[in-house]
Coordinates of C-alpha atoms in Angstrom, one line a residue:
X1 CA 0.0 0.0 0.0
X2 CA 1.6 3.6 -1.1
X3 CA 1.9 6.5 1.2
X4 CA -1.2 9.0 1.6
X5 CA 0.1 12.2 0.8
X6 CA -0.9 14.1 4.0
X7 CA -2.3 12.2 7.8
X8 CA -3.7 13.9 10.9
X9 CA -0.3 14.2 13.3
X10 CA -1.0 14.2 16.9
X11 CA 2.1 15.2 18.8
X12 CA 3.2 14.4 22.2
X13 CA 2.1 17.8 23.5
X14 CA -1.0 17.0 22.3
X15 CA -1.0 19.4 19.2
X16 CA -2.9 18.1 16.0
X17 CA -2.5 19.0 12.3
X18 CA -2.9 17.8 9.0
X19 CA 1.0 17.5 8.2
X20 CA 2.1 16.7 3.7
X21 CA 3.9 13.9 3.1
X22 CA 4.3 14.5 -0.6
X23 CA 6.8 16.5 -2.4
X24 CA 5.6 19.8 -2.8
X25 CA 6.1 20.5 -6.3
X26 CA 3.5 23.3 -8.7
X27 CA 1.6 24.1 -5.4
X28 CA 0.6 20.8 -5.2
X29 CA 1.8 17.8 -3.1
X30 CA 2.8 14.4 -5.2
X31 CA 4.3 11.1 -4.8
X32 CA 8.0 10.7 -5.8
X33 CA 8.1 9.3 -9.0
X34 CA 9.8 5.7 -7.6
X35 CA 7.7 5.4 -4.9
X36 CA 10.7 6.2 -2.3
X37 CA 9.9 7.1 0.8
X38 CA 12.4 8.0 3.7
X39 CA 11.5 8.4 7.9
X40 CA 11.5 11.1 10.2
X41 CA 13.0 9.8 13.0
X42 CA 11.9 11.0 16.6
X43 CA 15.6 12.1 18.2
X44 CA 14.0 11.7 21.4
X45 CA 13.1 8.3 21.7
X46 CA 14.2 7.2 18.2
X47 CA 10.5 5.8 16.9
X48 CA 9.3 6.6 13.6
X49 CA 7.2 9.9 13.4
X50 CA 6.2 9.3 10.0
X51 CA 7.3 8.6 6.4
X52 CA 7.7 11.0 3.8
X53 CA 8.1 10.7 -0.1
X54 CA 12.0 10.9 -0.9
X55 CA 12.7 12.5 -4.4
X56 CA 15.1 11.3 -7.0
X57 CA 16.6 13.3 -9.9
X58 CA 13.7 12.7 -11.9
X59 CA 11.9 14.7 -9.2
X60 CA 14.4 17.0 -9.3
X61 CA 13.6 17.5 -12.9
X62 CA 9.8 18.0 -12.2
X63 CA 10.2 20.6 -9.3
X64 CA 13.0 22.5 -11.6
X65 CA 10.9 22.6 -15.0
X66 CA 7.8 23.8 -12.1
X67 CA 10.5 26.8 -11.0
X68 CA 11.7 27.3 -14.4
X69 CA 7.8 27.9 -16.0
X70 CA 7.2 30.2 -12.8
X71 CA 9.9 32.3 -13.1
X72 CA 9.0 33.2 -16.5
X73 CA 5.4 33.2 -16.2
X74 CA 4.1 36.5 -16.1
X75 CA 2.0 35.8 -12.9
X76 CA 5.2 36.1 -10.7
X77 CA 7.5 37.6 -12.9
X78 CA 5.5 40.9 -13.6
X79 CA 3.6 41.4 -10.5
X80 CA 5.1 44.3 -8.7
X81 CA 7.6 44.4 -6.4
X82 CA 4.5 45.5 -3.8
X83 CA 2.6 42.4 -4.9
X84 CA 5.4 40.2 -4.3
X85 CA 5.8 41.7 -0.8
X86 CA 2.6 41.7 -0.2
X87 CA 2.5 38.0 -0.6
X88 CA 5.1 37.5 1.7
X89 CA 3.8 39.2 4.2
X90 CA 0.2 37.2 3.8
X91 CA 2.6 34.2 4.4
X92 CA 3.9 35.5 7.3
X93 CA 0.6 36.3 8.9
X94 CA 0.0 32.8 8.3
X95 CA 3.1 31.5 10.0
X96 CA 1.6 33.3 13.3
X97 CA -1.6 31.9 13.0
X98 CA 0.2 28.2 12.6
X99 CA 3.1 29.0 15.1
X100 CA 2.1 26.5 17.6
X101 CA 2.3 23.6 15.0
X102 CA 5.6 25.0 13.4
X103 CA 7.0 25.0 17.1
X104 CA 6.0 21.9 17.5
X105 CA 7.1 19.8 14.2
X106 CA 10.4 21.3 14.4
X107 CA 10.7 20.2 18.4
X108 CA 9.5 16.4 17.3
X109 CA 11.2 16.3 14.4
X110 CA 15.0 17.4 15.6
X111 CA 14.7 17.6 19.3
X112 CA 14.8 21.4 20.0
X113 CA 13.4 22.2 23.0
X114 CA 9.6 23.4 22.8
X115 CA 10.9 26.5 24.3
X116 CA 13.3 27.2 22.2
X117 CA 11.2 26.8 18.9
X118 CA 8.1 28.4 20.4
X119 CA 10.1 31.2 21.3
X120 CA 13.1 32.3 18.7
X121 CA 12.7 29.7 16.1
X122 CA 9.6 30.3 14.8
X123 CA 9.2 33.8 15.9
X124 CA 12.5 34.4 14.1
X125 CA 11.6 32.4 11.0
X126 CA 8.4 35.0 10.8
X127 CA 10.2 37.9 11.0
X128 CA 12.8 37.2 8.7
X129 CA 9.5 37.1 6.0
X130 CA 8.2 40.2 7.1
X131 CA 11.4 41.8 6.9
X132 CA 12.6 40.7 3.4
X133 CA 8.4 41.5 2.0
X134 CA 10.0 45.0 3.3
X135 CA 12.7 45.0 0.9
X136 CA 10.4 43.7 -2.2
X137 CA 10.1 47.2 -3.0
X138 CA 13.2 48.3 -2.6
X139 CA 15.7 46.6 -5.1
X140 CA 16.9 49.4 -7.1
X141 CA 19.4 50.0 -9.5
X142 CA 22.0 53.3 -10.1
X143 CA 22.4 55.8 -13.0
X144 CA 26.3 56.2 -13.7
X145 CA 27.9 59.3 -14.7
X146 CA 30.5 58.3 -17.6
X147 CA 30.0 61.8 -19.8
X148 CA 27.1 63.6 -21.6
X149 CA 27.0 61.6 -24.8
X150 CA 26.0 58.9 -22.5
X151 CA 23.4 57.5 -19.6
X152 CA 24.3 54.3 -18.4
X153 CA 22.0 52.8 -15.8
X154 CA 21.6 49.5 -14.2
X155 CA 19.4 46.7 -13.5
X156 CA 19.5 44.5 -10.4
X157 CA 17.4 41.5 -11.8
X158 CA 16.6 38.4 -10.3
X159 CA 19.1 35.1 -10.9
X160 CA 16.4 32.9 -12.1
X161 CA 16.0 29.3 -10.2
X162 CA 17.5 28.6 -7.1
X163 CA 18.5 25.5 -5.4
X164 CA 18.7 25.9 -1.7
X165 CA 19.5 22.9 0.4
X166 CA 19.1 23.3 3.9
X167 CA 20.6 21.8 6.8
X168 CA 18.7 19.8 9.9
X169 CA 19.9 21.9 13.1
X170 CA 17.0 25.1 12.4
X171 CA 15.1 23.6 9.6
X172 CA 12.2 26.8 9.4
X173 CA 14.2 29.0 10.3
X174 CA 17.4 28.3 8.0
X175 CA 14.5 28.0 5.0
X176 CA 13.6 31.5 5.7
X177 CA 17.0 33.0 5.9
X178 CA 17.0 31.3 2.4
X179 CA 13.6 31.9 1.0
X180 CA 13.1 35.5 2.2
X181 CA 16.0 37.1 0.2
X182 CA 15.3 35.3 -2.9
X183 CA 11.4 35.8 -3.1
X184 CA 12.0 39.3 -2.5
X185 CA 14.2 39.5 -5.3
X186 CA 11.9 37.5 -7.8
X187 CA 13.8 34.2 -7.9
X188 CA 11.7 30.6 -7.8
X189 CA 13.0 27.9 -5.7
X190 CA 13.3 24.2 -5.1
X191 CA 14.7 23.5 -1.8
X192 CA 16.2 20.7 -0.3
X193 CA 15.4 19.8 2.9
X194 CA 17.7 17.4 5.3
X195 CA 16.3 14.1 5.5
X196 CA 16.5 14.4 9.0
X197 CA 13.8 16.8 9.6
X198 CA 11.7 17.3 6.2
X199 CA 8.6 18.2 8.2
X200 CA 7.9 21.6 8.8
X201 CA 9.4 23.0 5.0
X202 CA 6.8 20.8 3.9
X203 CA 4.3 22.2 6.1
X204 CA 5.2 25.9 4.5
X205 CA 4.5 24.5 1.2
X206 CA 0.4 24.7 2.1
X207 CA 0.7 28.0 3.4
X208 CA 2.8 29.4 0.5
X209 CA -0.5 28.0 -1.6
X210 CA -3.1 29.5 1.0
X211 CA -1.2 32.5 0.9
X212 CA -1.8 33.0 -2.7
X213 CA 1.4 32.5 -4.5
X214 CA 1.7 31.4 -7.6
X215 CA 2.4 27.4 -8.7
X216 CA 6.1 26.9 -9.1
X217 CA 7.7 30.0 -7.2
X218 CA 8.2 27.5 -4.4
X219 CA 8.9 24.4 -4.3
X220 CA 10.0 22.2 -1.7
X221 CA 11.6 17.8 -2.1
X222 CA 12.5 15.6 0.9
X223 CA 15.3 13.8 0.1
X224 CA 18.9 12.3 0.3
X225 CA 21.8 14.2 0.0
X226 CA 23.5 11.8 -2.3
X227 CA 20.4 11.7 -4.4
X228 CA 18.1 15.0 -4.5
X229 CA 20.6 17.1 -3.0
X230 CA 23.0 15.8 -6.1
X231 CA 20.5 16.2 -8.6
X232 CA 20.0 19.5 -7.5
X233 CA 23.9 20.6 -7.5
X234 CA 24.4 19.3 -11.0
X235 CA 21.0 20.1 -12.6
X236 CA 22.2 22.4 -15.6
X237 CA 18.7 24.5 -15.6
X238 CA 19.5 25.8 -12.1
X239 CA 21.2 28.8 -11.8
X240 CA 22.0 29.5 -8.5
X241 CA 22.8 27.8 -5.5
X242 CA 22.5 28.1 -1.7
X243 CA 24.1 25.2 0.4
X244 CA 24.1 25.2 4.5
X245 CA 25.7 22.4 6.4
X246 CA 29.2 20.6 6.5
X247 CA 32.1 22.3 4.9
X248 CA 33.2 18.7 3.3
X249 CA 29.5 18.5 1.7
X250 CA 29.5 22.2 0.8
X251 CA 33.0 21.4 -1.2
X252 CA 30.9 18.6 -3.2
X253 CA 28.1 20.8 -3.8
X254 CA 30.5 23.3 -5.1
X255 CA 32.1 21.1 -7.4
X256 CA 28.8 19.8 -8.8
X257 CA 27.9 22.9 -9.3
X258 CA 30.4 23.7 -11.7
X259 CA 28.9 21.6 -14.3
X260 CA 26.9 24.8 -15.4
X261 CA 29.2 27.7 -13.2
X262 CA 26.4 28.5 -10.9
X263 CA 26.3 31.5 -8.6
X264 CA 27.0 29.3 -5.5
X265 CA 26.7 30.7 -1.6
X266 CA 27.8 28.7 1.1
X267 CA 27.4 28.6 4.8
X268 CA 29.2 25.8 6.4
X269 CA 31.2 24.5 9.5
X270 CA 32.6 26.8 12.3
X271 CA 35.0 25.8 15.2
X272 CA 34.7 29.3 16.6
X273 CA 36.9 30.7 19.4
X274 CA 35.5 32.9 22.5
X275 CA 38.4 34.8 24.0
X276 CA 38.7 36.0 27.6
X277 CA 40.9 38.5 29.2
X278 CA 42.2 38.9 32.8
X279 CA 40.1 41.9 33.0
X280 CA 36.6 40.4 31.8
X281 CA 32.9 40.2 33.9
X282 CA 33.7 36.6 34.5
X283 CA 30.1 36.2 35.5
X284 CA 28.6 37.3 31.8
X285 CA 31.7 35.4 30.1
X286 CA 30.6 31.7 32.2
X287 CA 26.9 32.9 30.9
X288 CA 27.3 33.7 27.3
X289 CA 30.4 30.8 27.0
X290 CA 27.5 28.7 28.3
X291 CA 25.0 30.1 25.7
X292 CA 27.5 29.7 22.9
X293 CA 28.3 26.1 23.1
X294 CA 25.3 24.4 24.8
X295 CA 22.5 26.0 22.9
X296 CA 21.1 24.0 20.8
X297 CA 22.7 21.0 22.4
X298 CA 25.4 22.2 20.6
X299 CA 24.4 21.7 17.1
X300 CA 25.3 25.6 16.0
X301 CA 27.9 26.2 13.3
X302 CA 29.0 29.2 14.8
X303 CA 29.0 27.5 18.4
X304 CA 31.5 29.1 20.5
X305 CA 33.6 25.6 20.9
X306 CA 37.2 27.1 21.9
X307 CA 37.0 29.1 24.9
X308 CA 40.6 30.7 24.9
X309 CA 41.3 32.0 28.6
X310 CA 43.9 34.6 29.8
X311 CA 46.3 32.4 32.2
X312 CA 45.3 34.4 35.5
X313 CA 41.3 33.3 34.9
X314 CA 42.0 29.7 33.6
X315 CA 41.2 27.5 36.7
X316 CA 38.8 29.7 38.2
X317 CA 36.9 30.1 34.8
X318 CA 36.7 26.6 34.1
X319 CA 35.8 26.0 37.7
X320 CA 32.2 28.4 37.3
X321 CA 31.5 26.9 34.2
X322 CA 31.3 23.6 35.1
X323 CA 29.2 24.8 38.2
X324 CA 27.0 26.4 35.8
X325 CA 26.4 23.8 33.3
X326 CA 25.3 21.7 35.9
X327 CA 22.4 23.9 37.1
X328 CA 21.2 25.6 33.4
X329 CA 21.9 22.9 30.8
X330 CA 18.9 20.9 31.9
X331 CA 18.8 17.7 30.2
X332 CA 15.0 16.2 29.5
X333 CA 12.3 15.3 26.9
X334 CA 12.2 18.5 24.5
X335 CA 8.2 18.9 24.8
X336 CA 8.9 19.2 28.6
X337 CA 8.9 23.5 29.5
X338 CA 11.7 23.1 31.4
X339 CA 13.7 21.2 29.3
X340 CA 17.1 23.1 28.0
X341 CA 19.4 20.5 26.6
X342 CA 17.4 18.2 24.0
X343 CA 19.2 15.2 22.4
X344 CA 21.3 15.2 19.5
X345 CA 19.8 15.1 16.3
X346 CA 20.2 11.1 15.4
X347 CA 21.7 8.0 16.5
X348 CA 25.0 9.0 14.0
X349 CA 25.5 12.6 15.7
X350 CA 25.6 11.3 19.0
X351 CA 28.2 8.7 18.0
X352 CA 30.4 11.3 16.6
X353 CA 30.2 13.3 19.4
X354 CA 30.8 10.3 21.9
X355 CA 34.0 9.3 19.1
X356 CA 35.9 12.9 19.9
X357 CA 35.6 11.9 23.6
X358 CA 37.7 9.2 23.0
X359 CA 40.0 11.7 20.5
X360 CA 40.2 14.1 23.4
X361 CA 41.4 11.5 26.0
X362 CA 43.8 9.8 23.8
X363 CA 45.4 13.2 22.4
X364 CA 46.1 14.0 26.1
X365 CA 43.6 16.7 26.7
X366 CA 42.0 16.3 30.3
X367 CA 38.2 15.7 30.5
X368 CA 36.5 17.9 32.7
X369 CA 33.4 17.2 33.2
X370 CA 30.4 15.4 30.8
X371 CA 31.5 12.9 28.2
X372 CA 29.1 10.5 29.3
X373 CA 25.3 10.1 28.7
X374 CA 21.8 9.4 30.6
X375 CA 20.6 7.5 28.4
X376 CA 19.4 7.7 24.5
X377 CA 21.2 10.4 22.2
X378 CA 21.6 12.5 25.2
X379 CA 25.3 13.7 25.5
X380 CA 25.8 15.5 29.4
X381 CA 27.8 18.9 28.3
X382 CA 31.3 17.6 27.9
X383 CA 34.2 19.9 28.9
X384 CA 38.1 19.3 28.2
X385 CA 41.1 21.6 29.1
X386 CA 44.9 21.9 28.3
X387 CA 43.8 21.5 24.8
X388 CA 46.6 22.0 22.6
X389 CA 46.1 23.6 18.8
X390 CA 47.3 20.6 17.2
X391 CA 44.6 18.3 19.2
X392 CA 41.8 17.1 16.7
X393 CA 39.4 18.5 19.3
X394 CA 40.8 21.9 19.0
X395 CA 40.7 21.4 15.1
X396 CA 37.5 20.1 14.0
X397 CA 34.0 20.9 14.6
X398 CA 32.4 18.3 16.7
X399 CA 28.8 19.5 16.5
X400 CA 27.6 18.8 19.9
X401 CA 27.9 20.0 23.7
X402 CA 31.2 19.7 23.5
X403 CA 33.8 22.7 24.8
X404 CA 37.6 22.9 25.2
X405 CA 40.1 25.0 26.7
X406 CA 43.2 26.4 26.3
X407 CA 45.5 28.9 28.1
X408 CA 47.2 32.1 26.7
X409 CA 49.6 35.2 27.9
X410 CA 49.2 37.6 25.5
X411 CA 46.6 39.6 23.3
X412 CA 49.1 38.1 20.4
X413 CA 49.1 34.9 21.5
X414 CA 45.0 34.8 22.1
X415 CA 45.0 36.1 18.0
X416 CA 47.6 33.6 16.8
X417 CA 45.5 30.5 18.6
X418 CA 42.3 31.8 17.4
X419 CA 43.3 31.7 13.7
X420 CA 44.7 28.7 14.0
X421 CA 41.9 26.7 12.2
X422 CA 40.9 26.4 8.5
X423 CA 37.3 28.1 9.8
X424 CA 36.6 31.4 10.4
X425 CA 32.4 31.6 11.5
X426 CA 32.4 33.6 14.4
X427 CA 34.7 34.3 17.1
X428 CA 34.0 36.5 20.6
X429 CA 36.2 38.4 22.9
X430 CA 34.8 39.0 26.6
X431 CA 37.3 42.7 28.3
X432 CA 36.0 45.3 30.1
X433 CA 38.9 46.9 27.5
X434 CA 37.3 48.1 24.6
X435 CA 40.0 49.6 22.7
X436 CA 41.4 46.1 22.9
X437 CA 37.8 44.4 21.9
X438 CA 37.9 46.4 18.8
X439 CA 41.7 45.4 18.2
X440 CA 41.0 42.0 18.5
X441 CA 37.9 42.0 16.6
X442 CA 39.8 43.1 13.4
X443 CA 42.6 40.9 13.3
X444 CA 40.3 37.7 14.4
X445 CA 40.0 35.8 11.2
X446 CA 35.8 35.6 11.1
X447 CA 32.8 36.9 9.3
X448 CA 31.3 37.8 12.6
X449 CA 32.7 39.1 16.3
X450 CA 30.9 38.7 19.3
X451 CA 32.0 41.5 22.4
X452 CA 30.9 40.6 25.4
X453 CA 28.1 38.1 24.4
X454 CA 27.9 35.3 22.0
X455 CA 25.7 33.3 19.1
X456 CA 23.8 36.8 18.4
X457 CA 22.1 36.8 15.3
X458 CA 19.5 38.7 13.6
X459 CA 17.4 38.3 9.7
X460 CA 18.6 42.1 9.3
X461 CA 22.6 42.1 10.1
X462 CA 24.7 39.8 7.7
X463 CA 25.6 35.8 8.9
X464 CA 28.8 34.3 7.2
X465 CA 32.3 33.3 7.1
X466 CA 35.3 33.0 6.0
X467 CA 38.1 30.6 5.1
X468 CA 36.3 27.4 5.0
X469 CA 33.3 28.4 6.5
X470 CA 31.5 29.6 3.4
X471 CA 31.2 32.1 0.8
X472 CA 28.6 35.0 1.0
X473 CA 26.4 36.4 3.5
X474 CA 22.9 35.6 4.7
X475 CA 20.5 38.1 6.5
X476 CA 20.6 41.4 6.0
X477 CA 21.2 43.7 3.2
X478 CA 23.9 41.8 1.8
X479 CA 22.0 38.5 1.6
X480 CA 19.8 40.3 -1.5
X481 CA 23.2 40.4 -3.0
X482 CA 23.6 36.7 -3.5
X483 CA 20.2 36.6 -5.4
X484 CA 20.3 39.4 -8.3
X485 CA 22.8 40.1 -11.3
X486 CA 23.7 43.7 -12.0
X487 CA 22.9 44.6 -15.6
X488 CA 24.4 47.4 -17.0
X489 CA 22.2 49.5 -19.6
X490 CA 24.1 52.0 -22.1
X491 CA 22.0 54.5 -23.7
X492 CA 23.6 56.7 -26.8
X493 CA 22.3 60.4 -26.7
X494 CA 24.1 61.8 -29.5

């Protein structure tokens, strides 16, 4: 017997909704063309939540000839710019009437707290709409002043289709960081969602067609990496794409994409460094260190994972962050209000995370506190210090709740250790100094610097790296950059 397309869901909370199971392809919902189906895995308790239909590249073909017809259909592609706005901010409104059962697929689906998804995720992920319907209307070009025989103006039009694979760690909201800029702009899409939590993009998909936008403009495929995602990095009618997760799968992606030199943005792994003076609030550095790696159970690319302490704080620091992990990282089932520290993602993230335990020990670092579990995919927040730079766990992002520490002197030396990775996410620097904060904050290798807190981010200030943690910006501004070509127009007045 085949998969329905959509069933009644009845969460654990007790929430109900009518949840797609289809791909979402034309502003309709269909079965894969194979018949291939993949699960949604509850990281809680690891039981089945449901089955969805998994494409295949000739899915992949269907949802790209859907994008392809919209974007040059004249019922997206000449609406106004208010109309397109306008539509994104009907979508929005939806979001808020539906914010309960966004919160609470997301918090089944990965294990993020209920508090955490009722409360930035999904708030966050409505925002970021609202904020890029704002700029619908504002994507203007220039005149340029080369002489009177000519005027020479441009055009900021939109790139055409775009493939956006997203990653599993903040599936809504990533999707809107990715869907807001390039709807604004006038682009179509077919994104990618990770097979490890496919539910709530597909839950968009009926309130993209409630909220009135045309068949095509969005489309949305559940899917393997090695398969749709694949299909959608090599697909030669795609012409632009956006790629969030692991820096070794955003290299693959990259190369795919080549096939056809698309415009490619990246965001990808982080092993960012928090740096702490002498002279810092020791309190607010224990609480934003503790923010930085544990939120999230630490599944953040731009986790604070290196906390680099000045030599007269290093004891005492690690001392009060211990303490405090083990009264605010409170470890429980994610639909439970109280519940901080949810479990990892799968049964594979936990066993990497458990693997660098073993790294850390046999490197010579000294475990601290955590590396153990209570049970399940539950990692307790795992602390090592005397990490050296050379130490795998110093090196590469493990992805969980998962900290180390390491000693410096100087301001130089704090710099040098801080750069010493091939990413460069974020970085923060806790000093009551702020002469020095700015100082450091220049010469720290990073598309963002945190002073004196951690992890902020925000749909209208740019998110990105550098080195090998991506190319681009998301967010912001700059984010409408990665989704239009400058076209330059030369009029003769002579």
């Amino acid at each position: 017997m085949s998969l329905p397309l959509e069933k009644e869901m009845i969460a654990p909370n007790g929430v109900k909704w009518i949840q797609p199971l289809g791909l979402f392809i034309n502003n309709e919902f269909v079965m894969s063309k194979s018949g291939a189906t993949l699960s949604s895995i509850n990281p809680n308790d690891m039981k089945e939540i449901t089955e969805v239909y998994a494409a295949e590249a000739a899915d992949i073909d269907e949802a790209v000839k859907a994008a392809r017809t919209a974007f040059e259909s004249p019922e997206w592609a000449d609406i106004t710019p208010g109309e397109r706005g306008a539509l994104m901010f009907k979508l929005a409104e939806l979001m808020q009437r539906d914010a309960e059962i966004l919160a609470t697929i997301d918090t089944w689906d990965m294990g993020k707290p209920i508090s955490v998804t009722r409360s930035e995720d999904v708030p966050g992920s409505i925002e970021t709409f609202k904020y890029y319907a704002g700029w619908a209307d504002k994507i203007n070009g220039k005149t340029l002043n080369i002489g009177p025989s000519k005027l020479v103006y441009t055009l900021h039009q939109p790139i055409g289709v775009c493939g956006q694979i997203i990653p599993w760690n903040y599936p809504l909201m990533m999707a809107a960081w990715k869907l807001g800029p390039a709807l604004a702009t006038g682009n179509t899409v077919v994104m990618k969602s990770a097979e490890q939590s496919p539910l709530s993009v597909l839950y968009l998909g009926k309130l993209f067609k409630e909220a009135g936008f045309p068949k095509g403009v969005y489309n949305v495929v559940s899917g393997y990496g090695k398969t749709a995602g694949q299909a959608i990095a090599e697909h030669t009618d795609i012409d632009k794409i956006a790629f969030t997760g692991s820096t070794n799968t955003a290299k693959t992606v990259m190369k795919a994409a080549s096939v056809n030199l698309k415009n490619v943005t990246l965001e990808t792994g982080g092993k960012s460094p928090m740096i702490v003076f002498d002279d810092a609030d020791l309190d607010e550095a224990v609480k934003w260190g503790h923010i930085g790696i544990m939120s999230n159970s630490g599944q953040v690319c731009c986790a604070t994972s290196r906390i680099l302490l000045q030599e007269g704080i290093y004891e005492k620091y690690i001392e009060r962050f211990a303490t405090y992990c083990n009264e605010f990282s409170v470890i429980g089932d994610p639909f439970d209000e109280s519940t901080s520290h949810g479990p990892q993602v799968s049964q594979q993230q936990y066993d990497r995370v458990m693997s660098y335990v073993e790294q850390g020990k046999a490197e010579g670092a000294k475990l601290v506190a955590g590396g153990t579990t209570p049970g399940g995919n539950f990692v307790v927040p795992t602390m090592f210090k005397d990490v050296e730079d050379h130490h795998s766990i110093f090196q590469e992002e493990v992805f969980g709740p998962f900290v180390v520490f390491a000693k410096f002197k100087t301001e130089e030396e704090a710099i040098k250790r801080a750069n010493a990775t091939k990413y460069g996410l974020g970085a923060a620097v806790f000093t009551k100094n702020l002469k020095r904060a700015h100082k450091v904050a220049r010469k720290v290798e990073s598309g963002m610097v945190w002073i004196n807190t951690s992890n902020d981010s925000h749909w209208a200030v740019p998110f990105g790296g550098v080195k090998q943690s991506g190319i681009g910006r998301e967010c912001g501004e700059y984010a409408l950059e990665n989704y239009t070509n400058a076209k330059a127009v030369y009029v003769d007045l002579e």
